[in-house]
Tab-separated table of C-alpha atoms in Angstrom:
chain	number	residue	atom	x	y	z
A	1170	MET	CA	-18.226	4.551	12.906
A	1171	ASN	CA	-19.089	2.927	9.603
A	1172	VAL	CA	-16.689	3.680	6.761
A	1173	HIS	CA	-18.765	3.529	3.608
A	1174	VAL	CA	-17.180	1.743	0.659
A	1175	GLN	CA	-18.251	3.284	-2.630
A	1176	GLN	CA	-18.520	0.723	-5.441
A	1177	LEU	CA	-17.886	3.369	-8.094
A	1178	ILE	CA	-16.201	1.138	-10.662
A	1179	THR	CA	-16.882	-2.579	-11.077
A	1180	LYS	CA	-13.618	-3.296	-12.896
A	1181	ILE	CA	-12.065	-4.939	-9.836
A	1182	ASN	CA	-10.193	-8.192	-9.446
A	1183	LEU	CA	-12.929	-10.361	-7.899
A	1184	SER	CA	-10.886	-13.563	-7.842
A	1185	GLY	CA	-9.666	-12.484	-4.421
A	1186	LEU	CA	-13.009	-13.494	-2.942
A	1187	THR	CA	-12.262	-17.162	-3.447
A	1188	CYS	CA	-8.481	-17.327	-3.521
A	1189	ALA	CA	-8.057	-15.542	-0.184
A	1190	ASN	CA	-10.212	-18.232	1.352
A	1191	VAL	CA	-8.193	-21.128	-0.121
A	1192	LEU	CA	-4.843	-19.637	0.857
A	1193	VAL	CA	-4.568	-22.302	3.565
A	1194	ARG	CA	-4.721	-25.085	0.983
A	1195	TYR	CA	-1.826	-23.677	-1.003
A	1196	ALA	CA	0.139	-22.925	2.163
A	1197	TYR	CA	-0.278	-26.542	3.204
A	1198	ILE	CA	0.974	-27.723	-0.191
A	1199	ARG	CA	4.176	-25.749	0.404
A	1200	VAL	CA	4.877	-27.116	3.877
A	1201	ASN	CA	3.880	-30.666	2.871
A	1202	LYS	CA	6.404	-30.565	0.037
A	1203	THR	CA	9.157	-29.713	2.498
A	1204	GLU	CA	8.062	-32.445	4.888
A	1205	ALA	CA	7.922	-35.031	2.091
A	1206	TYR	CA	11.524	-34.264	1.199
A	1207	LEU	CA	12.468	-34.422	4.873
A	1208	ASN	CA	10.933	-37.892	5.076
A	1209	SER	CA	13.067	-39.051	2.150
A	1210	LEU	CA	16.321	-38.238	3.934
A	1211	SER	CA	18.431	-40.716	5.820
A	1212	ALA	CA	17.531	-41.614	9.384
A	1213	GLU	CA	20.588	-39.717	10.641
A	1214	ASP	CA	19.623	-36.547	8.735
A	1215	GLN	CA	16.079	-36.792	10.042
A	1216	ARG	CA	17.415	-37.137	13.569
A	1217	LEU	CA	19.472	-33.967	13.116
A	1218	LEU	CA	16.372	-32.187	11.855
A	1219	SER	CA	14.001	-33.346	14.594
A	1220	LYS	CA	13.468	-29.803	15.904
A	1221	TYR	CA	12.971	-28.587	12.349
A	1222	ARG	CA	10.248	-31.207	11.917
A	1223	SER	CA	8.526	-29.867	15.020
A	1224	HIS	CA	8.899	-26.391	13.555
A	1225	LEU	CA	6.980	-27.474	10.453
A	1226	ASP	CA	4.136	-28.532	12.740
A	1227	ASN	CA	4.238	-25.046	14.282
A	1228	VAL	CA	4.090	-23.550	10.789
A	1229	ARG	CA	0.921	-25.557	10.108
A	1230	GLY	CA	-0.583	-24.249	13.323
A	1231	CYS	CA	0.149	-20.660	12.273
A	1232	ILE	CA	-1.391	-21.285	8.852
A	1233	ASP	CA	-4.526	-22.540	10.591
A	1234	CYS	CA	-4.638	-19.426	12.792
A	1235	ASN	CA	-4.274	-17.186	9.740
A	1236	GLN	CA	-7.093	-19.047	8.061
A	1237	SER	CA	-9.308	-18.428	11.079
A	1238	VAL	CA	-8.631	-14.705	10.751
A	1239	ILE	CA	-9.322	-14.835	7.009
A	1240	CYS	CA	-12.654	-16.569	7.635
A	1241	GLU	CA	-13.507	-13.879	10.174
A	1242	ILE	CA	-12.648	-11.177	7.630
A	1243	LEU	CA	-14.803	-12.892	4.999
A	1244	ARG	CA	-17.709	-13.412	7.374
A	1245	ASP	CA	-19.086	-9.966	6.593
A	1246	ARG	CA	-20.609	-10.079	3.093
A	1247	VAL	CA	-21.012	-6.327	2.514
A	1248	LEU	CA	-18.383	-6.257	-0.233
A	1249	TYR	CA	-19.448	-9.439	-2.004
A	1250	PRO	CA	-21.047	-9.039	-5.421
A	1251	THR	CA	-24.131	-11.219	-5.689
A	1252	SER	CA	-26.396	-12.185	-8.548
A	1253	ASP	CA	-29.874	-13.629	-8.906
A	1254	GLY	CA	-30.570	-12.952	-5.268
A	1255	ASP	CA	-27.924	-15.475	-4.203
A	1256	THR	CA	-26.352	-14.292	-0.976
A	1257	ASP	CA	-24.983	-17.625	0.201
A	1258	ILE	CA	-21.243	-18.034	-0.383
A	1259	GLU	CA	-19.425	-21.208	0.543
A	1260	LEU	CA	-16.262	-20.018	2.259
A	1261	ASP	CA	-14.631	-23.448	2.015
A	1262	GLU	CA	-15.276	-23.987	-1.678
A	1263	ALA	CA	-12.057	-23.852	-3.720
A	1264	PRO	CA	-12.051	-22.354	-7.211
A	1265	GLU	CA	-10.981	-24.462	-10.154
A	1266	HIS	CA	-8.292	-21.997	-11.187
A	1267	VAL	CA	-6.457	-19.567	-8.931
A	1268	ARG	CA	-3.731	-17.409	-10.425
A	1269	HIS	CA	-0.310	-17.507	-8.781
A	1270	GLY	CA	-0.309	-13.717	-8.637
A	1271	ASP	CA	-3.575	-13.767	-6.709
A	1272	MET	CA	-2.085	-16.087	-4.123
A	1273	ASP	CA	0.854	-13.701	-3.767
A	1274	GLN	CA	-1.603	-10.844	-3.219
A	1275	ALA	CA	-3.469	-12.807	-0.569
A	1276	GLN	CA	-0.223	-13.491	1.320
A	1277	SER	CA	0.861	-9.877	0.809
A	1278	THR	CA	-2.382	-8.603	2.311
A	1279	LEU	CA	-1.565	-10.414	5.551
A	1280	LYS	CA	1.758	-8.562	5.671
A	1281	LEU	CA	0.038	-5.262	4.921
A	1282	ILE	CA	-2.365	-5.783	7.813
A	1283	ALA	CA	0.731	-5.979	10.004
A	1284	ARG	CA	2.293	-2.930	8.303
A	1285	ASP	CA	-0.738	-0.690	8.775
A	1286	TRP	CA	-2.378	-1.961	11.948
A	1287	SER	CA	0.164	-3.590	14.290
A	1288	ALA	CA	2.424	-2.050	16.916
A	1289	GLU	CA	5.343	-4.082	15.553
A	1290	CYS	CA	5.338	-2.056	12.302
A	1291	ALA	CA	4.997	1.387	13.882
A	1292	ILE	CA	8.484	2.369	12.698
A	1293	GLU	CA	7.590	1.535	9.086
A	1294	ARG	CA	4.512	3.726	9.313
A	1295	GLU	CA	6.558	6.523	10.861
A	1296	GLN	CA	8.975	6.402	7.917
A	1297	SER	CA	6.285	6.494	5.246
A	1298	TYR	CA	3.323	8.395	6.653
A	1299	LYS	CA	4.792	11.036	8.964
A	1300	PRO	CA	6.455	13.158	6.231
A	1301	ILE	CA	3.164	13.206	4.313
A	1302	ILE	CA	1.034	14.104	7.338
A	1303	ASP	CA	3.493	16.766	8.530
A	1304	SER	CA	3.548	18.449	5.111
A	1305	ILE	CA	-0.244	18.509	4.848
A	1306	GLU	CA	-0.584	19.975	8.330
A	1307	GLU	CA	2.039	22.577	7.484
A	1308	TYR	CA	0.200	23.650	4.323
A	1309	TYR	CA	-3.344	23.333	5.666
A	1310	LYS	CA	-2.710	24.516	9.200
A	1311	PRO	CA	-5.461	23.677	11.703
A	1312	SER	CA	-5.307	27.286	12.903
A	1313	ASP	CA	-5.989	28.674	9.423
A	1314	TYR	CA	-8.597	26.311	7.953
A	1315	LYS	CA	-11.798	24.504	8.791
A	1316	LEU	CA	-10.269	21.081	8.373
A	1317	ASN	CA	-13.570	19.342	7.711
A	1318	GLU	CA	-13.749	21.400	4.512
A	1319	ILE	CA	-10.303	20.303	3.309
A	1320	LYS	CA	-10.888	17.304	1.050
A	1321	ILE	CA	-7.967	14.871	0.797
A	1322	LEU	CA	-7.756	11.914	-1.562
A	1323	VAL	CA	-5.419	8.973	-0.879
A	1324	PRO	CA	-5.098	6.827	-4.042
A	1325	GLY	CA	-3.727	3.346	-3.451
A	1326	ALA	CA	-4.971	3.540	0.130
A	1327	GLY	CA	-4.213	-0.141	0.819
A	1328	LEU	CA	-5.318	-1.091	4.325
A	1329	GLY	CA	-6.433	2.470	5.074
A	1330	ARG	CA	-4.132	3.607	7.893
A	1331	LEU	CA	-2.918	6.822	6.214
A	1332	THR	CA	-6.507	7.691	5.278
A	1333	TYR	CA	-7.610	7.071	8.868
A	1334	GLU	CA	-4.749	9.112	10.376
A	1335	LEU	CA	-5.542	12.124	8.196
A	1336	ALA	CA	-9.227	11.882	9.074
A	1337	CYS	CA	-8.295	11.691	12.763
A	1338	ARG	CA	-6.664	15.085	12.393
A	1339	GLY	CA	-9.972	16.488	11.179
A	1340	TYR	CA	-9.604	16.440	7.383
A	1341	ALA	CA	-12.293	15.054	5.101
A	1342	CYS	CA	-10.425	12.084	3.723
A	1343	GLU	CA	-11.238	9.601	0.973
A	1344	GLY	CA	-9.192	6.499	0.237
A	1345	ASN	CA	-9.219	4.792	-3.148
A	1346	GLU	CA	-8.181	1.188	-3.695
A	1347	PHE	CA	-8.324	-1.203	-6.648
A	1348	SER	CA	-7.360	-4.470	-4.922
A	1349	TYR	CA	-10.335	-6.403	-3.597
A	1350	PHE	CA	-8.036	-8.185	-1.138
A	1351	MET	CA	-7.159	-4.877	0.504
A	1352	LEU	CA	-10.704	-3.506	0.333
A	1353	ILE	CA	-12.050	-6.525	2.207
A	1354	ALA	CA	-9.309	-6.354	4.835
A	1355	SER	CA	-9.565	-2.571	5.321
A	1356	ASN	CA	-13.349	-2.819	5.668
A	1357	PHE	CA	-12.821	-5.423	8.382
A	1358	VAL	CA	-10.370	-3.292	10.366
A	1359	LEU	CA	-12.184	0.013	9.954
A	1360	ASN	CA	-15.714	-1.254	10.591
A	1361	LEU	CA	-15.732	-4.641	12.295
A	1362	CYS	CA	-12.906	-4.825	14.859
A	1363	ASP	CA	-14.466	-3.735	18.127
A	1364	TYR	CA	-11.399	-3.463	20.383
A	1365	GLU	CA	-7.639	-3.067	20.192
A	1366	ASN	CA	-5.378	-6.055	19.420
A	1367	LYS	CA	-8.334	-8.365	19.045
A	1368	HIS	CA	-6.830	-10.658	16.418
A	1369	VAL	CA	-3.566	-12.585	16.149
A	1370	LEU	CA	-1.863	-12.922	12.782
A	1371	TYR	CA	1.315	-14.675	11.598
A	1372	PRO	CA	2.350	-12.466	8.664
A	1373	TRP	CA	5.784	-14.033	8.029
A	1374	VAL	CA	4.815	-17.718	8.134
A	1375	HIS	CA	5.054	-17.977	4.326
A	1376	GLN	CA	8.692	-16.820	4.324
A	1377	TYR	CA	10.895	-19.903	4.468
A	1378	VAL	CA	14.251	-18.231	3.830
A	1379	ASN	CA	16.549	-15.843	5.727
A	1380	ASN	CA	15.230	-16.882	9.132
A	1381	MET	CA	17.797	-16.671	11.909
A	1382	ARG	CA	15.611	-18.583	14.348
A	1383	ARG	CA	12.644	-20.871	13.954
A	1384	ALA	CA	10.643	-18.440	16.071
A	1385	ASP	CA	11.175	-15.663	13.528
A	1386	GLN	CA	9.079	-17.398	10.866
A	1387	VAL	CA	6.213	-18.030	13.283
A	1388	ALA	CA	6.325	-14.640	15.021
A	1389	SER	CA	2.886	-13.190	15.652
A	1390	VAL	CA	1.437	-9.694	15.612
A	1391	ARG	CA	-1.816	-8.474	17.075
A	1392	PHE	CA	-4.135	-6.068	15.284
A	1393	PRO	CA	-5.538	-3.492	15.207
A	1394	ASP	CA	-3.202	-1.533	17.472
A	1395	VAL	CA	-5.784	1.270	17.298
A	1396	CYS	CA	-9.475	0.455	17.030
A	1397	PRO	CA	-11.218	2.821	14.577
A	1398	VAL	CA	-14.645	1.715	15.850
A	1399	ARG	CA	-13.780	2.881	19.367
A	1400	ASN	CA	-11.683	5.814	18.167
A	1401	PRO	CA	-13.638	7.344	15.276
A	1402	PRO	CA	-11.855	10.156	13.439
A	1403	LYS	CA	-12.902	13.780	13.790
A	1404	GLY	CA	-13.098	14.194	10.033
A	1405	ASN	CA	-15.173	12.306	7.509
A	1406	ILE	CA	-13.631	9.136	6.070
A	1407	GLU	CA	-14.670	7.076	3.029
A	1408	MET	CA	-13.185	4.350	0.849
A	1409	ALA	CA	-13.857	4.193	-2.902
A	1410	ALA	CA	-13.341	0.983	-4.855
A	1411	GLY	CA	-12.044	1.096	-8.406
A	1412	ASP	CA	-9.317	2.062	-10.846
A	1413	PHE	CA	-7.911	5.508	-9.992
A	1414	LEU	CA	-7.853	6.681	-13.614
A	1415	GLU	CA	-11.441	5.589	-14.215
A	1416	VAL	CA	-12.959	6.802	-10.951
A	1417	TYR	CA	-11.451	10.283	-10.696
A	1418	LYS	CA	-12.240	12.476	-13.677
A	1419	SER	CA	-14.036	15.483	-12.154
A	1420	PRO	CA	-11.809	18.575	-12.159
A	1421	ASN	CA	-11.134	20.784	-9.142
A	1422	ALA	CA	-12.516	18.278	-6.642
A	1423	TYR	CA	-9.819	17.878	-3.937
A	1424	ASN	CA	-7.667	20.208	-1.907
A	1425	CYS	CA	-4.937	17.625	-1.550
A	1426	VAL	CA	-3.862	14.327	-3.085
A	1427	ALA	CA	-1.587	12.210	-0.877
A	1428	THR	CA	0.215	9.288	-2.548
A	1429	CYS	CA	2.398	6.777	-0.743
A	1430	PHE	CA	4.072	3.932	-2.689
A	1431	PHE	CA	1.586	4.531	-5.488
A	1432	ILE	CA	2.718	6.450	-8.562
A	1433	ASP	CA	4.881	3.587	-9.865
A	1434	CYS	CA	1.756	1.408	-10.135
A	1435	ALA	CA	0.890	2.942	-13.530
A	1436	ASN	CA	1.683	1.700	-17.022
A	1437	ASN	CA	2.173	5.366	-17.907
A	1438	VAL	CA	2.966	7.508	-14.879
A	1439	ILE	CA	2.130	10.641	-16.908
A	1440	ASP	CA	-1.529	9.574	-16.773
A	1441	PHE	CA	-1.333	9.644	-12.979
A	1442	VAL	CA	0.337	13.069	-12.916
A	1443	ARG	CA	-2.229	14.554	-15.310
A	1444	THR	CA	-5.156	13.105	-13.363
A	1445	ILE	CA	-3.814	14.362	-10.036
A	1446	TYR	CA	-3.339	17.827	-11.520
A	1447	ARG	CA	-6.861	17.865	-12.966
A	1448	ILE	CA	-8.687	16.792	-9.794
A	1449	LEU	CA	-6.865	19.268	-7.532
A	1450	VAL	CA	-8.499	22.616	-6.855
A	1451	PRO	CA	-6.424	25.656	-7.859
A	1452	GLY	CA	-3.917	26.149	-5.067
A	1453	GLY	CA	-4.240	22.497	-3.967
A	1454	ILE	CA	-1.212	20.318	-3.269
A	1455	TRP	CA	0.059	16.867	-4.166
A	1456	VAL	CA	2.220	15.185	-1.522
A	1457	ASN	CA	4.098	12.036	-2.577
A	1458	LEU	CA	6.475	9.560	-0.963
A	1459	GLY	CA	7.828	6.352	-2.452
A	1460	PRO	CA	10.262	4.725	-4.892
A	1461	LEU	CA	10.107	4.228	-8.659
A	1462	LEU	CA	9.687	0.462	-8.812
A	1463	TYR	CA	7.356	0.596	-11.855
A	1464	HIS	CA	5.305	-2.537	-11.344
A	1465	TYR	CA	4.600	-3.292	-14.995
A	1466	SER	CA	8.176	-2.944	-16.224
A	1467	ASP	CA	8.899	-6.689	-16.256
A	1468	ILE	CA	5.420	-8.167	-16.714
A	1469	ASN	CA	4.821	-10.032	-19.948
A	1470	GLY	CA	2.016	-8.589	-22.031
A	1471	GLN	CA	2.064	-5.230	-20.229
A	1472	ASN	CA	3.306	-1.933	-21.639
A	1473	SER	CA	5.337	0.304	-19.372
A	1474	ILE	CA	7.442	3.436	-19.341
A	1475	GLU	CA	9.917	4.023	-16.516
A	1476	PRO	CA	10.872	7.714	-16.304
A	1477	THR	CA	13.717	8.645	-13.988
A	1478	TYR	CA	13.327	11.185	-11.222
A	1479	GLU	CA	14.864	13.785	-13.519
A	1480	ASP	CA	12.220	12.998	-16.132
A	1481	LEU	CA	9.432	13.198	-13.562
A	1482	ILE	CA	10.503	16.684	-12.509
A	1483	ILE	CA	10.255	17.818	-16.140
A	1484	ILE	CA	6.870	16.078	-16.545
A	1485	MET	CA	5.362	17.595	-13.400
A	1486	GLU	CA	6.514	21.120	-14.185
A	1487	SER	CA	5.432	20.854	-17.839
A	1488	ILE	CA	1.941	19.731	-16.817
A	1489	GLY	CA	1.754	22.814	-14.597
A	1490	PHE	CA	2.831	21.884	-11.071
A	1491	ASP	CA	4.838	24.243	-8.935
A	1492	ILE	CA	7.290	22.058	-6.994
A	1493	LEU	CA	7.380	23.479	-3.474
A	1494	SER	CA	9.879	20.966	-2.083
A	1495	SER	CA	11.564	17.819	-3.284
A	1496	ARG	CA	14.145	15.508	-1.799
A	1497	SER	CA	15.349	11.942	-1.946
A	1498	GLY	CA	17.089	9.473	0.305
A	1499	ILE	CA	14.065	8.977	2.579
A	1500	ARG	CA	14.794	5.606	4.158
A	1501	THR	CA	11.653	3.508	4.000
A	1502	LYS	CA	10.821	-0.166	4.319
A	1503	TYR	CA	7.751	-1.892	2.959
A	1504	ALA	CA	6.083	-4.848	4.718
A	1505	GLN	CA	9.501	-5.941	5.962
A	1506	ASN	CA	9.887	-8.768	8.478
A	1507	PRO	CA	11.859	-6.963	11.211
A	1508	GLN	CA	13.613	-10.222	12.187
A	1509	SER	CA	14.580	-11.357	8.692
A	1510	MET	CA	18.249	-11.796	7.832
A	1511	LYS	CA	17.541	-9.800	4.679
A	1512	GLN	CA	16.754	-6.191	5.524
A	1513	SER	CA	15.951	-4.191	2.400
A	1514	GLU	CA	14.915	-0.576	2.180
A	1515	TYR	CA	14.204	2.113	-0.370
A	1516	GLN	CA	15.857	5.483	-0.645
A	1517	SER	CA	12.473	6.979	-1.413
A	1518	LEU	CA	11.551	10.218	-3.133
A	1519	PHE	CA	9.451	12.859	-1.428
A	1520	TRP	CA	7.894	15.958	-2.906
A	1521	VAL	CA	5.189	18.536	-2.380
A	1522	CYS	CA	3.710	20.095	-5.542
A	1523	ARG	CA	1.136	22.833	-5.900
A	1524	LYS	CA	-1.408	23.479	-8.629
A	1525	PRO	CA	-1.318	27.181	-9.558
A	1526	SER	CA	-4.052	29.182	-7.877
A	1527	ASN	CA	-5.093	31.216	-10.939
A	1528	ASP	CA	-4.828	31.367	-14.718
A	1529	TYR	CA	-2.129	34.057	-14.693
A	1530	GLU	CA	0.104	32.007	-12.435
A	1531	LYS	CA	-0.490	28.933	-14.617
A	1532	ALA	CA	0.412	30.888	-17.780
A	1533	GLN	CA	3.610	32.120	-16.183
A	1534	GLN	CA	4.604	28.605	-15.192
A	1535	THR	CA	3.768	27.250	-18.649
A	1536	SER	CA	6.028	29.877	-20.207
A	1537	GLU	CA	8.842	29.040	-17.807
A	1538	ALA	CA	8.411	25.322	-18.496
A	1539	LYS	CA	8.697	25.903	-22.243
A	1540	GLU	CA	11.918	27.835	-21.689
A	1541	ARG	CA	13.318	24.968	-19.636
A	1542	ASP	CA	12.320	22.468	-22.331
A	1543	ASN	CA	14.485	24.369	-24.830
A	1544	LYS	CA	17.502	24.082	-22.570
A	1545	GLU	CA	19.539	21.164	-21.306
A	1546	PRO	CA	17.861	19.553	-18.254
A	1547	PRO	CA	19.500	20.690	-15.022
A	1548	ASP	CA	21.686	18.267	-13.108
A	1549	LEU	CA	19.371	17.089	-10.370
A	1550	ILE	CA	21.839	14.719	-8.759
A	1551	VAL	CA	22.938	16.915	-5.895
A	1552	ASN	CA	23.376	16.640	-2.162
A	1553	GLN	CA	20.407	15.540	-0.090
A	1554	SER	CA	20.165	18.891	1.636
A	1555	ASN	CA	19.078	20.533	-1.639
A	1556	ASP	CA	15.830	20.264	-3.557
A	1557	HIS	CA	15.480	17.977	-6.583
A	1558	ASP	CA	18.210	15.629	-5.415
A	1559	VAL	CA	18.312	12.110	-6.700
A	1560	ASP	CA	19.786	9.374	-4.558
A	1561	LEU	CA	18.163	6.208	-5.773
A	1562	GLU	CA	17.653	3.008	-3.833
A	1563	THR	CA	20.438	0.748	-2.662
A	1564	GLU	CA	18.971	-2.743	-2.462
A	1565	VAL	CA	15.411	-2.662	-3.699
A	1566	GLN	CA	13.027	-5.068	-2.056
A	1567	PRO	CA	10.042	-6.275	-4.063
A	1568	LYS	CA	6.980	-4.254	-3.321
A	1569	GLN	CA	4.016	-6.437	-2.376
A	1570	THR	CA	0.782	-5.530	-4.089
């Protein structure tokens, strides 16, 4: 199997090519700073911390192992942009300027490899992906459809596991991702890993706080737990690189859009809702699971709106969606170290919406939406057993992007 990556839009953050490779340098700076302070302590304090000093050596070893995996991921040059016929890239050459946010993304990508492709994070995947897959299979039943004709789009596909799982069930599935870090890593897992659990990764080695034991920081995972090369999906699978709003403009193109931890990545979430509605075929569905973190809400220089769940219901119905089911309180974690002393989770939202199948149905819904707009919004904060309930997150963990 070779999952083709479509370079549809070139507006991609290319700094990941270099900063992912120099992650080890910055990781070493962090551990060296700790060791320098340790060396400044009294002899008695250093004696008490002798095992901790050995632990810092173990941390360095894990950083080195991660760097070996990164170099292996970067060895394939398929995704590298080249110019003037230059195909030679020095993997050990550090850039002059690497943004702090890029380094965070590089570290986050290691955690997302664990989330999507390790046995240790199977429970996380069950929480996030199973409701989406179950709903799609319920709507597009294998007994009623030729699944290879059901086109599913997964925006914000990340490391590609949800896209792969849907394709394994026979659907024609396309993932879309903007982050070059994740595109490189997903290409590696989907196309270049030739057997299960081939690689060892230390995804939590950069977390220096809330560790109960020294072993928790240097815990390893093996990936991929399933080898897509040896277990190719029944349905077609592709990955498209680029900004969702810029890539997907053709109307009536997909039978289903599946979003997981994605819609809050927009400056204006209405743009996402409108685009999803436009690209769905009449009668197609949008399945969503995730919180409302709104990534741009606290970023300097970025505009952002942060509609509540109540507002989103009004927006979706006004644009034309028929909300088939909606609930909250779906307990989900995101790239969480299972051994950390801090265990955060979202009370995520989940809904299934349908684009009307004909103009008459759309006109009826538009009329009903206008009537609702002239009335007070309904109280959507109800018990979890009912539709449209809102039960927002308890302790919100930062979403890694």
